[in-house]
XYZ file of C-alpha atoms in Angstrom:
532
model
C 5.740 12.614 -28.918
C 5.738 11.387 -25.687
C 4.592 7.950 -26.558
C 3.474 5.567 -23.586
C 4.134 1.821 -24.258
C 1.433 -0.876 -22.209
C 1.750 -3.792 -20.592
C -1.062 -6.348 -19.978
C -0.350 -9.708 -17.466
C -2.920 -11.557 -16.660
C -6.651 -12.436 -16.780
C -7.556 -9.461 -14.326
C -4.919 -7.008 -15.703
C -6.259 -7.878 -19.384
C -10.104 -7.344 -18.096
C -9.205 -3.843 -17.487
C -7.043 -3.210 -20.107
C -9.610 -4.364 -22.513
C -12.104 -1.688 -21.450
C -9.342 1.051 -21.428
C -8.013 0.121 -25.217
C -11.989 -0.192 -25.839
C -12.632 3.589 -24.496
C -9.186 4.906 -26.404
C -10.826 3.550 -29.809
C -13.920 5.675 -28.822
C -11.946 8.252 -28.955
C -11.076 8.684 -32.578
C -12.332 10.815 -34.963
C -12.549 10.736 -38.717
C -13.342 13.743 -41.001
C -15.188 15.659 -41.633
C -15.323 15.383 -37.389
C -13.572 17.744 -35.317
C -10.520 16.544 -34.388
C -10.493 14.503 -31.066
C -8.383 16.297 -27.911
C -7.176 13.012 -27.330
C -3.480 12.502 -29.148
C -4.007 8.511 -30.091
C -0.470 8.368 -30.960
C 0.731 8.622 -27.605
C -0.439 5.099 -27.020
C -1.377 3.599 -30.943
C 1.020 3.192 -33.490
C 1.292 3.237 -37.248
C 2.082 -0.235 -39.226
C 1.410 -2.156 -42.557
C -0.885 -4.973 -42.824
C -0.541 -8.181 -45.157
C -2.285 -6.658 -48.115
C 0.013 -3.145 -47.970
C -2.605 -1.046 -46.316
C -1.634 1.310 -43.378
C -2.551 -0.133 -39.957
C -3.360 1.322 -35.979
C -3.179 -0.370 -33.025
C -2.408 0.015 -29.257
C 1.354 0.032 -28.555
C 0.715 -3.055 -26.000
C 2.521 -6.636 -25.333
C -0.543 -8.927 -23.701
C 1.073 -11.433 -21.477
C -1.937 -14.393 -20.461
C -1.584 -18.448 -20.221
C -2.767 -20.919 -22.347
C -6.491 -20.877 -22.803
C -6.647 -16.961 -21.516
C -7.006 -15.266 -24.755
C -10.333 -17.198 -25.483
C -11.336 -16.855 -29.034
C -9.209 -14.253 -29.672
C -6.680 -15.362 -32.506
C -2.859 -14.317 -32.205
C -3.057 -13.061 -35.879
C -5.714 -11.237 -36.946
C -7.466 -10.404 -40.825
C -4.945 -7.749 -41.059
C -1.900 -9.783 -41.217
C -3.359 -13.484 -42.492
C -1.836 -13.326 -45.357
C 1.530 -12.587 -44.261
C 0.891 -15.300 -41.234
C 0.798 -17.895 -43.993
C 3.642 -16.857 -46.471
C 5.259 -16.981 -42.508
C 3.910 -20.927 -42.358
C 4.972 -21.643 -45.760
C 8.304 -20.575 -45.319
C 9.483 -23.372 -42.695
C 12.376 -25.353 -43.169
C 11.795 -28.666 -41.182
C 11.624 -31.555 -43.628
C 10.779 -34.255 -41.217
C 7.419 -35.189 -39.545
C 4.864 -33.153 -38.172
C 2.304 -33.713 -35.262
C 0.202 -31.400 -34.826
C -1.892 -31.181 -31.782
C -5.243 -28.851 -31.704
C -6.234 -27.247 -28.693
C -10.548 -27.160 -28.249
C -11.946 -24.170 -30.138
C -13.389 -21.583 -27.908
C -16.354 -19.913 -29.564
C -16.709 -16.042 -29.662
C -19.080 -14.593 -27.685
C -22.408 -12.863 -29.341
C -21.074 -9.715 -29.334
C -17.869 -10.516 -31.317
C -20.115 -12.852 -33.945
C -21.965 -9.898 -34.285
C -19.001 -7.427 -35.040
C -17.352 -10.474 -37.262
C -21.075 -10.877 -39.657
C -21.331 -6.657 -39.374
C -24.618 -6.793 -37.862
C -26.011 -4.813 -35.072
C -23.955 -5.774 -31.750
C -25.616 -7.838 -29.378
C -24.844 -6.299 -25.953
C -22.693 -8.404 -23.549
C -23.875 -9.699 -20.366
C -22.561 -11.150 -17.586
C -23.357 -14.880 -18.633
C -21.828 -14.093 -22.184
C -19.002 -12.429 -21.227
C -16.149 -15.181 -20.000
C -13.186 -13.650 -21.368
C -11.877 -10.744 -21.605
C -11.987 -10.980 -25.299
C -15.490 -11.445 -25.584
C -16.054 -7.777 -25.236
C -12.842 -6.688 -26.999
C -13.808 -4.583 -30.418
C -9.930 -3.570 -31.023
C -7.563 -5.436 -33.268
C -3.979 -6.220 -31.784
C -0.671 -6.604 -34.121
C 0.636 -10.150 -33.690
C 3.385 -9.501 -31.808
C 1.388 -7.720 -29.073
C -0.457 -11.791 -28.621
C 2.289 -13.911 -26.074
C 0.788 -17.022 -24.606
C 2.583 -18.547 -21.531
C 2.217 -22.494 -22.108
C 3.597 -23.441 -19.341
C 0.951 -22.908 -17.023
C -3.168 -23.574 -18.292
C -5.552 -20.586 -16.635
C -7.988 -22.392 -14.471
C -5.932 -25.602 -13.650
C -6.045 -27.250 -10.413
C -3.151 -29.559 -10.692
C -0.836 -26.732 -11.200
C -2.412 -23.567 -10.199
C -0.741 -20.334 -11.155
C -1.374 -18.789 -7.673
C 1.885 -18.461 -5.697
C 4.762 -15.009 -6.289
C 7.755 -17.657 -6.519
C 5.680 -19.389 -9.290
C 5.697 -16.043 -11.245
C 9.109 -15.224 -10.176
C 10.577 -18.418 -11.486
C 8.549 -18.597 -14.831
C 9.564 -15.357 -15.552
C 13.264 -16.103 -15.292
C 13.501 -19.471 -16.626
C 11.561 -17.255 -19.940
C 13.857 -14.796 -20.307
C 16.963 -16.857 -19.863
C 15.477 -18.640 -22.982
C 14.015 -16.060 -24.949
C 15.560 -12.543 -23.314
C 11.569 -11.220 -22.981
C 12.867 -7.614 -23.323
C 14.491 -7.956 -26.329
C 11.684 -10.358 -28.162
C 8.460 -8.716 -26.651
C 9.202 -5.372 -25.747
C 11.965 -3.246 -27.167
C 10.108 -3.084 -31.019
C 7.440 -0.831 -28.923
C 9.727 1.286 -27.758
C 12.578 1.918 -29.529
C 9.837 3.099 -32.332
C 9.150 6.185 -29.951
C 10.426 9.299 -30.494
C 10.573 10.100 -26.942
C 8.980 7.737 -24.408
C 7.298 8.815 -21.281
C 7.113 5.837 -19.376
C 5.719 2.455 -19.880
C 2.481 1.246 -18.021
C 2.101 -2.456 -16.567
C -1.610 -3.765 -15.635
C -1.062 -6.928 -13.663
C -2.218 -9.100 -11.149
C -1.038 -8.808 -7.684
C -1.860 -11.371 -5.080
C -1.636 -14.433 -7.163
C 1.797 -15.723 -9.423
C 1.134 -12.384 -12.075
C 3.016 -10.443 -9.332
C 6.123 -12.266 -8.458
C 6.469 -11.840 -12.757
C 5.961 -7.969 -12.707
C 8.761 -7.918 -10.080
C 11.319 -9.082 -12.212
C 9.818 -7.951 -15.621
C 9.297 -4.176 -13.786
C 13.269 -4.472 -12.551
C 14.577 -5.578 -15.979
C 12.805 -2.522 -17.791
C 14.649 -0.212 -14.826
C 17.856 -2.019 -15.996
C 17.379 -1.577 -19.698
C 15.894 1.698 -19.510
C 17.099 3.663 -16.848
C 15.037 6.731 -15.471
C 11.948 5.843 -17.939
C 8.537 6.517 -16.141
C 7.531 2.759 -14.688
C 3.483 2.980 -13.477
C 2.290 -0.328 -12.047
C -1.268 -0.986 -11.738
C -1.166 -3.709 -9.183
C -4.400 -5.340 -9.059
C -5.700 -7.190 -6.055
C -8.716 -9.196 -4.609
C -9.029 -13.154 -5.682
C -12.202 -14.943 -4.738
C -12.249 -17.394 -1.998
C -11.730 -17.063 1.775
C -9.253 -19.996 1.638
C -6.504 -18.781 -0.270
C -6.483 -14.856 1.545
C -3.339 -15.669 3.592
C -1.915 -17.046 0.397
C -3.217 -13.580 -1.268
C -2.530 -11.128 0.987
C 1.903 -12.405 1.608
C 1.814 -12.417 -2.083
C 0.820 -8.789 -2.232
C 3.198 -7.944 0.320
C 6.085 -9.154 -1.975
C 5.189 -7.866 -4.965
C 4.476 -4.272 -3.188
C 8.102 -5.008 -1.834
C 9.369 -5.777 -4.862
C 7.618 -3.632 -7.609
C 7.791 -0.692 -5.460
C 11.523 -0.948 -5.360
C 11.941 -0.376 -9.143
C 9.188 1.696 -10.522
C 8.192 5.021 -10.462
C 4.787 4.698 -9.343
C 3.333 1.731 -7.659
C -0.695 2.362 -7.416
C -2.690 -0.667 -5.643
C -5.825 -1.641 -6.577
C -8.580 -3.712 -5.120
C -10.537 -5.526 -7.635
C -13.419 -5.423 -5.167
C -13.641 -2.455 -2.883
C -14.713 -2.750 0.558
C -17.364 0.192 0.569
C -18.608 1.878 -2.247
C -21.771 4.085 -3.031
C -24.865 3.520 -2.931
C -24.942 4.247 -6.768
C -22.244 1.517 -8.179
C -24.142 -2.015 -7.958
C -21.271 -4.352 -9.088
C -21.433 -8.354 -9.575
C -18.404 -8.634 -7.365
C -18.186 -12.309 -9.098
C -18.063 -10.988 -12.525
C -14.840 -9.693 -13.672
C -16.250 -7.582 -16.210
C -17.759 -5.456 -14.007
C -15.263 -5.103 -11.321
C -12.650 -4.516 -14.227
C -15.028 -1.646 -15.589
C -14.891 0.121 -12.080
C -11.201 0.515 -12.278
C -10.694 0.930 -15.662
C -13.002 3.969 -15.091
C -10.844 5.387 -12.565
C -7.637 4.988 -14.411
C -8.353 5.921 -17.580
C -9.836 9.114 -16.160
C -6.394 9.941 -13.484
C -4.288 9.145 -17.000
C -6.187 11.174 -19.424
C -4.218 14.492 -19.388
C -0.940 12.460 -20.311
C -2.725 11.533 -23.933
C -4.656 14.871 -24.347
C -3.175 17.253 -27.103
C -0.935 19.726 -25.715
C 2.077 21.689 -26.261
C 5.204 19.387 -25.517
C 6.614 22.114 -23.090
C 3.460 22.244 -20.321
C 1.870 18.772 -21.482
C 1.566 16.949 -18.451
C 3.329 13.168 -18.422
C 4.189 10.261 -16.131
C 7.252 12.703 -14.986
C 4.671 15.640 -13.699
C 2.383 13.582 -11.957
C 5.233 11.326 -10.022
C 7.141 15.326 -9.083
C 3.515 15.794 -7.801
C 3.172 12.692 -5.625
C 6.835 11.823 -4.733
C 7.285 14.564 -2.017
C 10.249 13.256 -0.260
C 11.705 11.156 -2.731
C 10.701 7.843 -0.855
C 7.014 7.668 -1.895
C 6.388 5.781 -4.957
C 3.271 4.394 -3.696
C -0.353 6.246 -4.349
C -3.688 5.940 -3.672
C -6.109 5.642 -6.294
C -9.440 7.184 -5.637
C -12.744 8.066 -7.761
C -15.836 9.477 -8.081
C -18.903 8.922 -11.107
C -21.159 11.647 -11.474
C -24.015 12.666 -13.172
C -23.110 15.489 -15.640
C -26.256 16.808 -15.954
C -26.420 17.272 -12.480
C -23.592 19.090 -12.680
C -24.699 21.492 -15.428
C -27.482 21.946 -13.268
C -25.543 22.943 -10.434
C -23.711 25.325 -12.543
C -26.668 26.995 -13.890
C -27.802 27.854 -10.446
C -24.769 29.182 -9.571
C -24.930 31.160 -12.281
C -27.978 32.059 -11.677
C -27.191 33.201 -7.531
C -23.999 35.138 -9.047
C -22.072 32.686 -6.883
C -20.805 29.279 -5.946
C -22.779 26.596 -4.084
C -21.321 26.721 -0.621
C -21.705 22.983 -0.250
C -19.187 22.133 -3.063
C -16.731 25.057 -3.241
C -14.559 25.485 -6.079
C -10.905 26.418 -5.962
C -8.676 27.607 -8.766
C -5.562 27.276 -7.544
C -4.813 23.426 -6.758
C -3.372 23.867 -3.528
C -6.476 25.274 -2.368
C -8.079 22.281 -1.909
C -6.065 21.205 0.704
C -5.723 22.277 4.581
C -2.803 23.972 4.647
C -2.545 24.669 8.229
C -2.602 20.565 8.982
C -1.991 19.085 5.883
C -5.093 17.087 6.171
C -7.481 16.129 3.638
C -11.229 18.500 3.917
C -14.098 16.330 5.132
C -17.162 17.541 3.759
C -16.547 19.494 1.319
C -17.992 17.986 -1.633
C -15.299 17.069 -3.388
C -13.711 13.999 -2.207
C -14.120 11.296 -4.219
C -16.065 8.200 -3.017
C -14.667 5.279 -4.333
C -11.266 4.227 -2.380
C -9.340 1.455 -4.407
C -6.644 0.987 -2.450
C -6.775 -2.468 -1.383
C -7.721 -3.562 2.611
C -7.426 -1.336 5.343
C -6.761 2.262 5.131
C -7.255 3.413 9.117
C -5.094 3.785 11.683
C -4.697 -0.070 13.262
C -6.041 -0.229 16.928
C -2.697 -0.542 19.007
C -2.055 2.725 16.996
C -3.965 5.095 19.161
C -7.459 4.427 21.121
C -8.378 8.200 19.869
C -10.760 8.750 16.948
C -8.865 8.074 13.716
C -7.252 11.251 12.316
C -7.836 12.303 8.992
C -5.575 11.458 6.231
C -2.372 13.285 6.001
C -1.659 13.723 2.422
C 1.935 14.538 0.894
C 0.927 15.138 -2.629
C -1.893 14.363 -4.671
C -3.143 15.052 -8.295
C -6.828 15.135 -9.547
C -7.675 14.639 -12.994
C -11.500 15.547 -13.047
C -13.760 15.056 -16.483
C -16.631 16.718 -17.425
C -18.630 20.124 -16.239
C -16.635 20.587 -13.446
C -15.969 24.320 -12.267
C -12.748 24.080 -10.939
C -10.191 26.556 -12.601
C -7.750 26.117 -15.442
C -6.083 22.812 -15.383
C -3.109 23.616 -17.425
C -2.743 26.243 -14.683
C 0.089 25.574 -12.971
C -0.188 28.267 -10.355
C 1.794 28.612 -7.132
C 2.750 24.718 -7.184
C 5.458 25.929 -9.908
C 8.866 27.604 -9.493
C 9.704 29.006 -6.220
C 6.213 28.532 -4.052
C 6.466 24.864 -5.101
C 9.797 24.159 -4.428
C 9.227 26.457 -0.705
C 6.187 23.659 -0.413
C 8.649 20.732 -1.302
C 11.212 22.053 1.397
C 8.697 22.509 4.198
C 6.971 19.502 3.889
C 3.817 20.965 2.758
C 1.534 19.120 0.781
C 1.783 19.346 -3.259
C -1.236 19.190 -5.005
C -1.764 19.165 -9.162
C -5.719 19.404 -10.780
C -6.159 19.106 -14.633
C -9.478 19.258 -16.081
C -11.206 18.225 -19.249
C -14.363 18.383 -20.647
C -14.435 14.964 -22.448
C -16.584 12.934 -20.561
C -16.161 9.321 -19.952
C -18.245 7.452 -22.420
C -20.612 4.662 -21.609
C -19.735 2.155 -24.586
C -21.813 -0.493 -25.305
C -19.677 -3.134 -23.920
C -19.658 -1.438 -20.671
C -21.981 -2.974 -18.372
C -24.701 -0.937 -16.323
C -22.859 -0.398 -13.091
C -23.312 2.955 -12.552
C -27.250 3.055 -11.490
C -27.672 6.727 -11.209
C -26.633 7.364 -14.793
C -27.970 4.001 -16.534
C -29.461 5.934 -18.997
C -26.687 8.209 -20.168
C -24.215 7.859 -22.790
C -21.332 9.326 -20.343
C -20.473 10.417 -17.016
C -18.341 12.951 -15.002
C -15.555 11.485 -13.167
C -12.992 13.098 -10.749
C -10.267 10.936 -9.974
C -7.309 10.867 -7.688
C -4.096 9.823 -7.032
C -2.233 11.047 -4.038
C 0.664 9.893 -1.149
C -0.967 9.828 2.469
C -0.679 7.899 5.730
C -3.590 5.987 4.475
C -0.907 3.949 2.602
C 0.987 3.251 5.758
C -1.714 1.644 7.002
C -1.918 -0.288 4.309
C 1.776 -1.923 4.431
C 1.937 -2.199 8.195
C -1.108 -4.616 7.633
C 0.707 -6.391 5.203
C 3.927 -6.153 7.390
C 1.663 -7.872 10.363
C 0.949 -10.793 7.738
C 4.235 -11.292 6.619
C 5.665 -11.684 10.273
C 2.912 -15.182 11.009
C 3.518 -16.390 7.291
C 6.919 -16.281 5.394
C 9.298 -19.013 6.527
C 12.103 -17.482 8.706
C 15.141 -17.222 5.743
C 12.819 -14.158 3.976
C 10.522 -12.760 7.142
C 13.468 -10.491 8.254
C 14.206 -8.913 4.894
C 10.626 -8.372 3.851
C 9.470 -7.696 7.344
C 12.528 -4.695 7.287
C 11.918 -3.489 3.824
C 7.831 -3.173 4.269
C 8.772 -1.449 7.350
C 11.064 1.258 6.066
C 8.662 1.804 3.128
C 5.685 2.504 6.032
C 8.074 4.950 7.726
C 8.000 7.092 4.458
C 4.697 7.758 5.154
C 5.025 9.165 8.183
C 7.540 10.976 8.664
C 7.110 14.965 9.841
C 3.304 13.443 10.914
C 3.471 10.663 13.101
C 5.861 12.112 15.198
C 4.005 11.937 18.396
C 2.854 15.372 18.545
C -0.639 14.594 18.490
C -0.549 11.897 20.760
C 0.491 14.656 24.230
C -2.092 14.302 26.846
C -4.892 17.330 26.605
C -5.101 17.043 29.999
């Protein structure tokens, strides 16, 4: 079945998640409709409810602190009744104080589903959890609330990686998290491909992925591990405190999990056609739960078992050498009618538009000769979450920057793209692939779909270009270059003025080594010989 199994820490990590379970409900289809390409039961599962009837809901565990769910209840109308024949069933005899937390009230929009009236859109000023805008129902067990820390408190912030680190293992020495939280969703799988982790990463959420990532590599061996690491707190005066905790918990996470993909909540740059409230976390959550749920919709689209792509073909993709478990996340929105347009035309000319060439063959699309990434072309995307700086640092060279050397990279593009077969494996399979490995050539992987990504009504309006469509065109991209590098020797620079002196040399190293992956065969100093 290839089932995928979620998980959600955190206020940021939930944000997103909440829009991607929102989108995978969009997906489904009840007859007399066609039947949807997207296989739901690679990430929903099959249950009973209180009153006997058959249940579905996302195979996730939500991890947030107290008063982070919002007015979301841990049990929902499909299992009241067996919540209470739960409460009723108690054997404590003796006293009973009960202390009541302060109601939080649902937002509009979730009144609105709750009476069955028409929705009432969500804004930014109505939307202060992630809940508010949350139409799915969750089984009970998917609900754990961390009480030992309160979300928003200033007397005991949850902001610092050892915070994370320790809460985690004082939990599971208590409760063994695995075995109480996790392993129902996956030992119901007929054959897992990997388990996915949202979280936070520059605050205490990733100090807690780091030892919740390394005890599923324990327990489950050579599983698929994706971790969406998600960076980019407000506030100037906590970035030092930020930025060494994402340095650990790329240290850390990247150590035990397959893929390792950082994410900046708030891009640097972006388009002129995104307008974000960079204070809202709605909207910044939307922008990247556009891009991933795009890059990770050919693992959950109906397929034959034998060439249905999973966790396992993408990381063979981007894990050249063996050593490169961290990617690059990259997107790009577009108009689809623009690109039917476009097609039309070219149609029309008996040709391609020479200003966005199409390839069918995957490997095409890179420079061969250089292993660079094409400037120009049209077809790079324009949205570059990966967190901080991505260009060469200035001792590095005084030369122009160089473009990006890539080592593999997978697109997963949406919508009327012409680009070619994507369950067309071409040359990157069998012996040409494996002669591409060996060499150090650059892989490259491109699936394509023609579901669009759908504009849902809890989506806000950050795409300006298409405001009035229903849904969008989206390439996205994952791939290994230098630009990653970059990234970690920044961090590496960071680490070296703030960690006290018993960890600098160990994290210092490790970042270090993990930089060198991405250069090696390319920063050799070949391109640095005078041209006198």
């Amino acid at each position: 079945m290839q089932e995928i199994v979620t998980i959600q820490l955190g206020q940021r990590a939930n944000y997103v998640a909440t829009h991607y379970w929102n989108t995978q409900e969009a997906y489904q289809t009840f007859p007399p409709e066609p039947p949807s390409p997207v296989n739901h039961d690679i990430s929903f599962r099959t249950g009973i409810g209180a009153d006997g009837g058959e249940t579905y809901m996302p195979r996730t565990v939500i991890y947030d602190l107290k008063g982070g769910f919002g007015s979301l209840k841990r049990v929902n109308e499909l299992y009241e009744l067996e919540a209470d024949r739960e409460g009723r069933g108690g054997v404590w005899n003796g006293p009973t104080i009960i202390q009541t937390a302060p109601i939080i009230p649902p937002s509009p929009y979730i009144s609105s589903l709750s009476a069955s009236t028409n929705p009432s859109r969500p804004t930014i000023s109505t939307v202060k959890y992630w809940s508010d805008f949350s139409h799915i129902y969750f089984h009970p067990r998917s609900v754990v609330q961390l009480n030992d820390y309160s979300l928003g408190s200033s007397l005991q912030p949850f902001e610092n990686y050892t915070s994370g680190d320790e809460l985690f293992d004082g939990l599971d020495k208590e409760h063994d998290l695995l075995d109480r939280d996790l392993r129902l969703w996956a030992e119901e799988c007929d054959h897992m491909q990997g388990v996915q982790v949202f979280t936070g990463a520059d605050d205490a959420w990733g100090g807690f992925a780091a030892r919740y990532v390394e005890r599923i590599r324990d327990e489950f061996g050579k599983v698929g591990i994706w971790v969406w690491g998600i960076e980019g707190g407000q506030g100037e005066d906590k970035q030092l405190l930020r930025t060494t905790n994402s340095a650990r918990a790329l240290h850390d996470i990247s150590a035990h999990s397959s893929l390792y993909i950082p994410l900046s909540n708030i891009p640097q740059r972006l388009p002129n056609y995104v307008v974000v409230d960079r204070k809202s976390e709605w909207h910044t959550s939307a922008l990247l739960a556009t891009a991933i749920e795009s890059m990770t919709l050919p693992c959950r689209l109906r397929g034959d078992d034998r060439t249905h792509p999973t966790f396992d073909s993408f990381e063979a993709a981007l894990n050249v050498n063996g050593n490169q478990r961290i990617a690059r996340l990259q997107a790009s929105v577009l108009d689809p009618q623009v690109l039917e347009d476009r097609l039309k035309k070219e149609a029309k000319l008996g040709g391609h538009d020479r200003r966005a060439p199409t390839a069918t063959r995957s490997h095409m699309l890179l420079d061969e000769e250089d292993h660079r990434e094409p400037r120009g072309d049209g077809q790079d995307p324009d949205i570059d979450l990966l967190p901080g700086e991505t260009r060469p640092l200035p001792y590095q060279s005084m030369k122009s920057p160089k473009p990006a050397h890539v080592f593999g990279r997978v697109d997963s593009v949406r919508g009327p793209f012409k680009e070619g077969d994507s369950q067309e494996r071409n040359e990157d399979e069998g012996f040409s692939g494996k002669r591409r490995r060996a060499t150090g050539m650059p892989v490259a992987e491109r699936y394509h779909s023609s579901l669009q990504y759908e504009l849902l009504e809890t989506f806000p309006n950050i795409f300006e270009t298409v405001s009035a469509k229903k849904s969008v065109a989206v390439r996205a991209r994952l791939s290994t270059t230098t630009g990653v590098a970059n990234r970690v020797k920044v961090l590496q620079a960071v680490v070296g003025r703030m960690i006290g002196l018993d960890e600098r040399e160990a994290l210092s190293n490790g970042l270090g080594e993990i930089a060198e992956a991405y250069e090696e065969g390319w920063s050799s100093g070949s391109d640095d010989s005078s041209d006198d």
